[in-house]
Tab-separated table of C-alpha atoms in Angstrom:
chain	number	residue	atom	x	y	z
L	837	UNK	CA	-6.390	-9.656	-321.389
L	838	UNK	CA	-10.150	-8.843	-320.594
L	839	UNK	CA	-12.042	-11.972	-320.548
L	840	UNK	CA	-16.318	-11.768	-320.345
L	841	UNK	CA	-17.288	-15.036	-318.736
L	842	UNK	CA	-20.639	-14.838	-319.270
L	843	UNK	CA	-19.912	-15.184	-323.237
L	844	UNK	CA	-17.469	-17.825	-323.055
L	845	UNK	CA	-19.976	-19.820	-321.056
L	846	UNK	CA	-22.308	-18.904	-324.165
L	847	UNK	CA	-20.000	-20.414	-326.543
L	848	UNK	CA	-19.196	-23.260	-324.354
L	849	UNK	CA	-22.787	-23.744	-323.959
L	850	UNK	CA	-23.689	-23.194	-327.378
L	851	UNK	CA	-20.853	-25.317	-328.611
L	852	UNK	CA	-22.141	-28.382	-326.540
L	853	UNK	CA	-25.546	-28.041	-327.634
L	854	UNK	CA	-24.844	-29.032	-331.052
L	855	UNK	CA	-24.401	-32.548	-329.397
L	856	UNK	CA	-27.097	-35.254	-328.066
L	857	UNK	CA	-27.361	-33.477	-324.695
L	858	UNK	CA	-29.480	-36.808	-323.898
L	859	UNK	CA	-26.810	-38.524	-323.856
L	860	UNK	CA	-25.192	-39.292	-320.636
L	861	UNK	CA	-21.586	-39.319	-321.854
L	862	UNK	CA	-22.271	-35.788	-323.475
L	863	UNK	CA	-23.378	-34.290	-319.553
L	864	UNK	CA	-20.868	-36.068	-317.993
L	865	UNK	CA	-18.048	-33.875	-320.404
L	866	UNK	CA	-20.487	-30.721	-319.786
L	867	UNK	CA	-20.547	-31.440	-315.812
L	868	UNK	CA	-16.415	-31.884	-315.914
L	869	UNK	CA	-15.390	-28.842	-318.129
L	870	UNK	CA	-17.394	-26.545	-315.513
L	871	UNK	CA	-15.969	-28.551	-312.786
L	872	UNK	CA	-12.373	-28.415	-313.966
L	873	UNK	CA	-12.959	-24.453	-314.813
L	874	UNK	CA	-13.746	-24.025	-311.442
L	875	UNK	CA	-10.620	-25.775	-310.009
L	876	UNK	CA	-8.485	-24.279	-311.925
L	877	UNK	CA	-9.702	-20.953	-310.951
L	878	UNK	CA	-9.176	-22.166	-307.644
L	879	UNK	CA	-5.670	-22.936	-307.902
L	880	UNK	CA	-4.881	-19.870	-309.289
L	881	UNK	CA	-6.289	-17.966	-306.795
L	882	UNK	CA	-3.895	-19.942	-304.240
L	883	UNK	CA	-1.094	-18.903	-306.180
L	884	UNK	CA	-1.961	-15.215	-305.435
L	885	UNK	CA	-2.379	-14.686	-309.152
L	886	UNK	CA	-4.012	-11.219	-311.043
L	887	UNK	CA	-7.306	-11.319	-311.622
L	888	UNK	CA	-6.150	-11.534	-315.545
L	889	UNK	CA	-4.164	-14.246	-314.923
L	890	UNK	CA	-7.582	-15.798	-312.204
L	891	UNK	CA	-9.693	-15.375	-315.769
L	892	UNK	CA	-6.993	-16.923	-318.251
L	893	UNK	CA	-6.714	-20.318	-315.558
L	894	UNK	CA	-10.447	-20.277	-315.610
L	895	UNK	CA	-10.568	-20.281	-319.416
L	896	UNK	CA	-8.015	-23.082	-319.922
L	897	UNK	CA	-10.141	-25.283	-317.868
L	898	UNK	CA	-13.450	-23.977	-319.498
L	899	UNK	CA	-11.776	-25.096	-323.351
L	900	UNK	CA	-9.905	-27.832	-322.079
L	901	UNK	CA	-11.926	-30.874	-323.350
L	902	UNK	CA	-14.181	-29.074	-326.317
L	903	UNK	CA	-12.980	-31.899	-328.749
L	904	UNK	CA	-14.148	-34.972	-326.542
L	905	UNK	CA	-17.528	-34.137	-327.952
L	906	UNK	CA	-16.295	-34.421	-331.621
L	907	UNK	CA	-14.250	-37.608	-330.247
L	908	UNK	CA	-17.715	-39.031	-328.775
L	909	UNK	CA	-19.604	-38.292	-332.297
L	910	UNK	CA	-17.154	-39.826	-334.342
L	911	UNK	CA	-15.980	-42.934	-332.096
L	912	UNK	CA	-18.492	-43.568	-329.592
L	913	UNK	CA	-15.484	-43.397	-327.236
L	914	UNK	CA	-13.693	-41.236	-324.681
L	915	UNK	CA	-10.948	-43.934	-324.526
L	916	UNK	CA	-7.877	-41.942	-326.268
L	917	UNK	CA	-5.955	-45.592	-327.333
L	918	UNK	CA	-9.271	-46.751	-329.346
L	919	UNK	CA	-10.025	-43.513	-331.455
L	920	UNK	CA	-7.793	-40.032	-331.173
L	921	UNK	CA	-5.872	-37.728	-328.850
L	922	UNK	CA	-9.054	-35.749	-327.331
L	923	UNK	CA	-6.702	-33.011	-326.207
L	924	UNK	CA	-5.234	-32.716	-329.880
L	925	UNK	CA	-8.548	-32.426	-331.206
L	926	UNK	CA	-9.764	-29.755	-328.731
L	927	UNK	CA	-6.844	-27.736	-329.905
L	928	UNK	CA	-7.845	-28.555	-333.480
L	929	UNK	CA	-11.553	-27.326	-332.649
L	930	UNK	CA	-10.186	-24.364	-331.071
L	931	UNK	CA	-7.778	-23.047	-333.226
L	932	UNK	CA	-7.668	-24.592	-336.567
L	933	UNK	CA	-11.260	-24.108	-337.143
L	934	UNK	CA	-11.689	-21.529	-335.205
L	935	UNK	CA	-13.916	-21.646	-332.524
L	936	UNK	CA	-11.090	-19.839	-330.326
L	937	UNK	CA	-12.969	-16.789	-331.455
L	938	UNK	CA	-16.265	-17.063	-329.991
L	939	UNK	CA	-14.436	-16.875	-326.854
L	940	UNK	CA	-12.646	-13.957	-326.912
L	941	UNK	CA	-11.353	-11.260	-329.553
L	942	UNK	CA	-8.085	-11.304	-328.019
L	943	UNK	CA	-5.216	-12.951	-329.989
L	944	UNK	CA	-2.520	-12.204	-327.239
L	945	UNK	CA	-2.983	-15.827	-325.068
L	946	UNK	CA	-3.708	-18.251	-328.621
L	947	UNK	CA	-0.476	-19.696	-328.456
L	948	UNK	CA	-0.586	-20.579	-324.117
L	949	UNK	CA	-4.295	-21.543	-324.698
L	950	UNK	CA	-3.127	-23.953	-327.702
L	951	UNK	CA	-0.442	-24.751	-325.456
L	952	UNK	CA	-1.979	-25.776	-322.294
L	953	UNK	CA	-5.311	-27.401	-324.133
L	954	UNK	CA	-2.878	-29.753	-326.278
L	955	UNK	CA	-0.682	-31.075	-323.568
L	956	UNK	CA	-3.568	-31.106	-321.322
L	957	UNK	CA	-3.687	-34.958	-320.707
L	958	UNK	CA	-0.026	-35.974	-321.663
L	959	UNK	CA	1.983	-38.521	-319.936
L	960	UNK	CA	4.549	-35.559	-319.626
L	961	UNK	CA	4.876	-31.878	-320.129
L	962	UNK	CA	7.697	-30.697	-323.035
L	963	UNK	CA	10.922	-29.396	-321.573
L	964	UNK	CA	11.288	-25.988	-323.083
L	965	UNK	CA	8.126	-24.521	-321.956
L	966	UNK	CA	8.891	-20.811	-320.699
L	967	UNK	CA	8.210	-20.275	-317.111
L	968	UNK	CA	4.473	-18.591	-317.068
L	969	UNK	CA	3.026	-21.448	-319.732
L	970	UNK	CA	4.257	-23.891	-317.770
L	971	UNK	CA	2.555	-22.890	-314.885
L	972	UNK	CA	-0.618	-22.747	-316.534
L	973	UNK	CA	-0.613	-26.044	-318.007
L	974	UNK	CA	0.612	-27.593	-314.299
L	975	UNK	CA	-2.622	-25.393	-313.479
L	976	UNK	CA	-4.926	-26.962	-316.078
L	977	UNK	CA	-3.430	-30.615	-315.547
L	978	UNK	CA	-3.905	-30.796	-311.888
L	979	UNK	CA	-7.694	-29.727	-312.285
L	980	UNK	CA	-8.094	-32.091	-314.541
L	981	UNK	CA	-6.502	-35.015	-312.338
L	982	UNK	CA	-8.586	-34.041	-309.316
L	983	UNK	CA	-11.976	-34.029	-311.404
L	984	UNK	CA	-11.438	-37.028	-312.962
L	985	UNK	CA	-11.118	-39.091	-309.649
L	986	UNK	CA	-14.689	-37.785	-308.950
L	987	UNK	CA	-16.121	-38.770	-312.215
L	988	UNK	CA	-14.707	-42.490	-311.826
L	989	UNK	CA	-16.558	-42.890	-308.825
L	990	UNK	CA	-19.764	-41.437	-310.068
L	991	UNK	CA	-19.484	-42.932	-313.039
L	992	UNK	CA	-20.207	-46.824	-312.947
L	993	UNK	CA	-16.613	-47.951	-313.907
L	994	UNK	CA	-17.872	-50.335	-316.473
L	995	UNK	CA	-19.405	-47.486	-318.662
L	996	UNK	CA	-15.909	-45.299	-318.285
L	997	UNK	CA	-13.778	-48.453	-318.819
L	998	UNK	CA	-16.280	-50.096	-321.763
L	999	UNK	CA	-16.116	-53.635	-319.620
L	1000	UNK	CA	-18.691	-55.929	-317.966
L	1001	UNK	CA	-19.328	-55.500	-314.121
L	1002	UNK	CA	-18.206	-59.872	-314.067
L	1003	UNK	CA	-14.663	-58.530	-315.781
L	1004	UNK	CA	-14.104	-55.701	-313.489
L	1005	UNK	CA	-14.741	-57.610	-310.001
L	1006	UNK	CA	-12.447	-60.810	-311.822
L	1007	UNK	CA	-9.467	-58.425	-312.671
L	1008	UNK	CA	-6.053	-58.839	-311.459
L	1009	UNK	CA	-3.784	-55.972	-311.300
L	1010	UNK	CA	-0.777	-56.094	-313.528
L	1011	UNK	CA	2.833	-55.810	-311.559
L	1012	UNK	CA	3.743	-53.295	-314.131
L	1013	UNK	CA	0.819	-51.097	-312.704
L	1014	UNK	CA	1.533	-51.483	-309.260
L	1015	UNK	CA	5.051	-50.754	-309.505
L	1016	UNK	CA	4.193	-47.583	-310.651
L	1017	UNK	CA	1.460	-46.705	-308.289
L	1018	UNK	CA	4.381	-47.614	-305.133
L	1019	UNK	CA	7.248	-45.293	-307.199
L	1020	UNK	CA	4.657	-42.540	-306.596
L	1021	UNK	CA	4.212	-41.425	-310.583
L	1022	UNK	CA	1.425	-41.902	-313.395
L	1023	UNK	CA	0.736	-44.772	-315.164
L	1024	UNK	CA	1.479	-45.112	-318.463
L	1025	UNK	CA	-1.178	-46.184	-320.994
L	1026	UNK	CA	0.578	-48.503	-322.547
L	1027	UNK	CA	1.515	-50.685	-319.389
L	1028	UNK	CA	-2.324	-51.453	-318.440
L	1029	UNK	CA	-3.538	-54.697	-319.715
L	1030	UNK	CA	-6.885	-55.697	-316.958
L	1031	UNK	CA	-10.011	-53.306	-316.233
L	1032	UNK	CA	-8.742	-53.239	-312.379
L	1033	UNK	CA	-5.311	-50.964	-313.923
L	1034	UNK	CA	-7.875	-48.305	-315.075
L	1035	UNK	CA	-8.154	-47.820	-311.144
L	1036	UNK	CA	-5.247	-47.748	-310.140
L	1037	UNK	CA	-3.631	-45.697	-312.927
L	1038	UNK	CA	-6.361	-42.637	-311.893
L	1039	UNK	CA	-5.392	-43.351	-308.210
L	1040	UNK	CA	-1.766	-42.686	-309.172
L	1041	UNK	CA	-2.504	-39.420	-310.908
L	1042	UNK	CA	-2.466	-37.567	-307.061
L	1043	UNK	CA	0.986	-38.448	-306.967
L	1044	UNK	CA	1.750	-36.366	-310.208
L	1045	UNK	CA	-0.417	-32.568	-308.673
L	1046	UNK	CA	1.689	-29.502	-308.139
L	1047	UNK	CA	0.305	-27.349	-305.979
L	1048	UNK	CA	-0.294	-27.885	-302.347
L	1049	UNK	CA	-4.572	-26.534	-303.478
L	1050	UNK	CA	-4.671	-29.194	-305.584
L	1051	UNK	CA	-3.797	-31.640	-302.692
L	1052	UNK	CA	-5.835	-29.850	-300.081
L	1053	UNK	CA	-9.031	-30.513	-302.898
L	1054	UNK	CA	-8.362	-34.023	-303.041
L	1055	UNK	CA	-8.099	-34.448	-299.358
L	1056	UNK	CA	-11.355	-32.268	-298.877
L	1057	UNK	CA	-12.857	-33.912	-301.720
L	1058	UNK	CA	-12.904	-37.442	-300.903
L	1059	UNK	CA	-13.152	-38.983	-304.191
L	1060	UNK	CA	-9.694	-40.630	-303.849
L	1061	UNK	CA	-10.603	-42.938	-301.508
L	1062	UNK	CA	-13.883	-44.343	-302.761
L	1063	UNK	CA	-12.088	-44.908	-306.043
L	1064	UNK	CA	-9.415	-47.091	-304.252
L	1065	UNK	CA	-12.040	-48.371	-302.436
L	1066	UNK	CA	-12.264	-50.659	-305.812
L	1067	UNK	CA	-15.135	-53.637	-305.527
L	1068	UNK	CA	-13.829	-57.357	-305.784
L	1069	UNK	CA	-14.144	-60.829	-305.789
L	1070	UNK	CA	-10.426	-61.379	-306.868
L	1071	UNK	CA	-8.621	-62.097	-303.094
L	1072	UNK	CA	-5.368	-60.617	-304.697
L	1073	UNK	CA	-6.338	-57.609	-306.385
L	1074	UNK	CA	-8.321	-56.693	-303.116
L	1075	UNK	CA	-5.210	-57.371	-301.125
L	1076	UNK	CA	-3.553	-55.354	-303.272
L	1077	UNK	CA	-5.739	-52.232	-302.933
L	1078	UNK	CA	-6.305	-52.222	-299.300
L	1079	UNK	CA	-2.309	-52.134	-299.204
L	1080	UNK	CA	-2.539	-48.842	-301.835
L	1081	UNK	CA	-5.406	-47.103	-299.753
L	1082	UNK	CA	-2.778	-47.081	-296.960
L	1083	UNK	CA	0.482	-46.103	-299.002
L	1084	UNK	CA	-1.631	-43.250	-300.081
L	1085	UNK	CA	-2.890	-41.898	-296.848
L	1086	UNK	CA	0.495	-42.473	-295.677
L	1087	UNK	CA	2.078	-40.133	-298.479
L	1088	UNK	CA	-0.743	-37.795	-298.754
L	1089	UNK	CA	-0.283	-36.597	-295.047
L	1090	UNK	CA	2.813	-36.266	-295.745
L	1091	UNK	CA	2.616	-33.947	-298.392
L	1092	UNK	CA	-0.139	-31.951	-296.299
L	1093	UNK	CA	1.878	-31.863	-292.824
């Protein structure tokens, strides 16, 4: 596969710009998808992959979140459980109507592309994946992951989270949530019911990364901790992340020993 960067970035670019580009939510999705490009180029190039293979991880990353713009237009949201599955609808973008095209002429990676972009954000990856797809998706979702630890702390939690700044510092921490977080997995979407969850379910995502890169970014990064580092006036729930900011550094060095 020959990819030219320079005219997907075109078509990303020109995609995007069909969109309020005033609009802070619209940046912050530009700012991520070259972000998460980037990464995922990274990874790759830890793996020792081809330079095809470099160019396809870069491209996954690059596409990954094209319909969170239509998801923004239509809902006012990026919260998945209030309006659609974003990563469904940047598959639909893609491929159903097309857009695939203004990417690249080559019809050879549609159905990993489709692949990776559609399971992008899923709780878990399907089973019967063959060996190279899967690897690009683990590519794409660990990317993903590490970005979006940065963009919760940038981004003032009660815009990401659609809550007051009063609700956020008040919030408990369900049990549910912090079982999870201590039996080292993601949290499911279902199980968060307080603002303070949010946090800790984005924390928890570290725990799910593949590749010893993606670990090595999160470490070098620093994002993890200033998102654990989560502001608040309730005694318990600040109890309860000072005691996850150490289970964390505890089982990130670890994983980087």
């Amino acid at each position: 596969m020959f990819l030219d960067r320079s005219r997907a970035l075109r078509a990303f670019a020109g995609y995007a710009a069909g969109y309020n580009a005033a609009d802070p939510k619209v940046k912050l999705k530009i700012d991520h998808t070259y972000r998460v490009a980037a990464l995922c180029e990274r990874i790759a190039v830890s793996l020792a992959l081809p330079k095809t293979e470099v160019d396809l991880a870069w491209l996954c990353g690059l596409l990954h979140d094209v319909g969170r713009f239509e998801q923004l237009r239509q809902y006012g949201t990026f919260n998945d459980a209030q309006s659609i599955d974003h990563a469904a609808m940047s598959a639909r973008v893609l491929f159903e109507e097309g857009h695939i095209r203004e990417y690249l002429d080559d019809y050879s990676q549609d159905e990993l592309l489709r692949t990776a972009v559609a399971w992008h954000s899923a709780y878990r990856l399907p089973d019967d994946l063959d060996e190279r797809t899967l690897q690009f998706c683990q590519i794409l979702r660990d990317a993903d992951k590490i970005d979006i630890l940065r963009v919760n702390v940038e981004v003032p939690m009660e815009e990401i989270y659609n809550v007051t700044t009063e609700a956020l510092r008040q919030s408990p921490v369900s049990p549910a949530v912090l079982q999870s977080f201590y039996e080292h997995h993601c949290v499911l979407r279902s199980l968060k019911q307080f603002p303070a969850d949010n946090a800790v379910g984005h924390a928890s995502l570290v725990y799910e990364l593949c590749y010893p890169e993606s670990l090595r970014a999160v470490a070098e990064q620093g994002w993890l901790w200033k998102l654990l580092n989560f502001p608040s006036d309730n005694a318990d729930t600040a109890a309860a992340f000072a005691a996850m900011r150490q289970e964390m550094h505890h089982w990130l060095e670890q994983k980087l020993a």
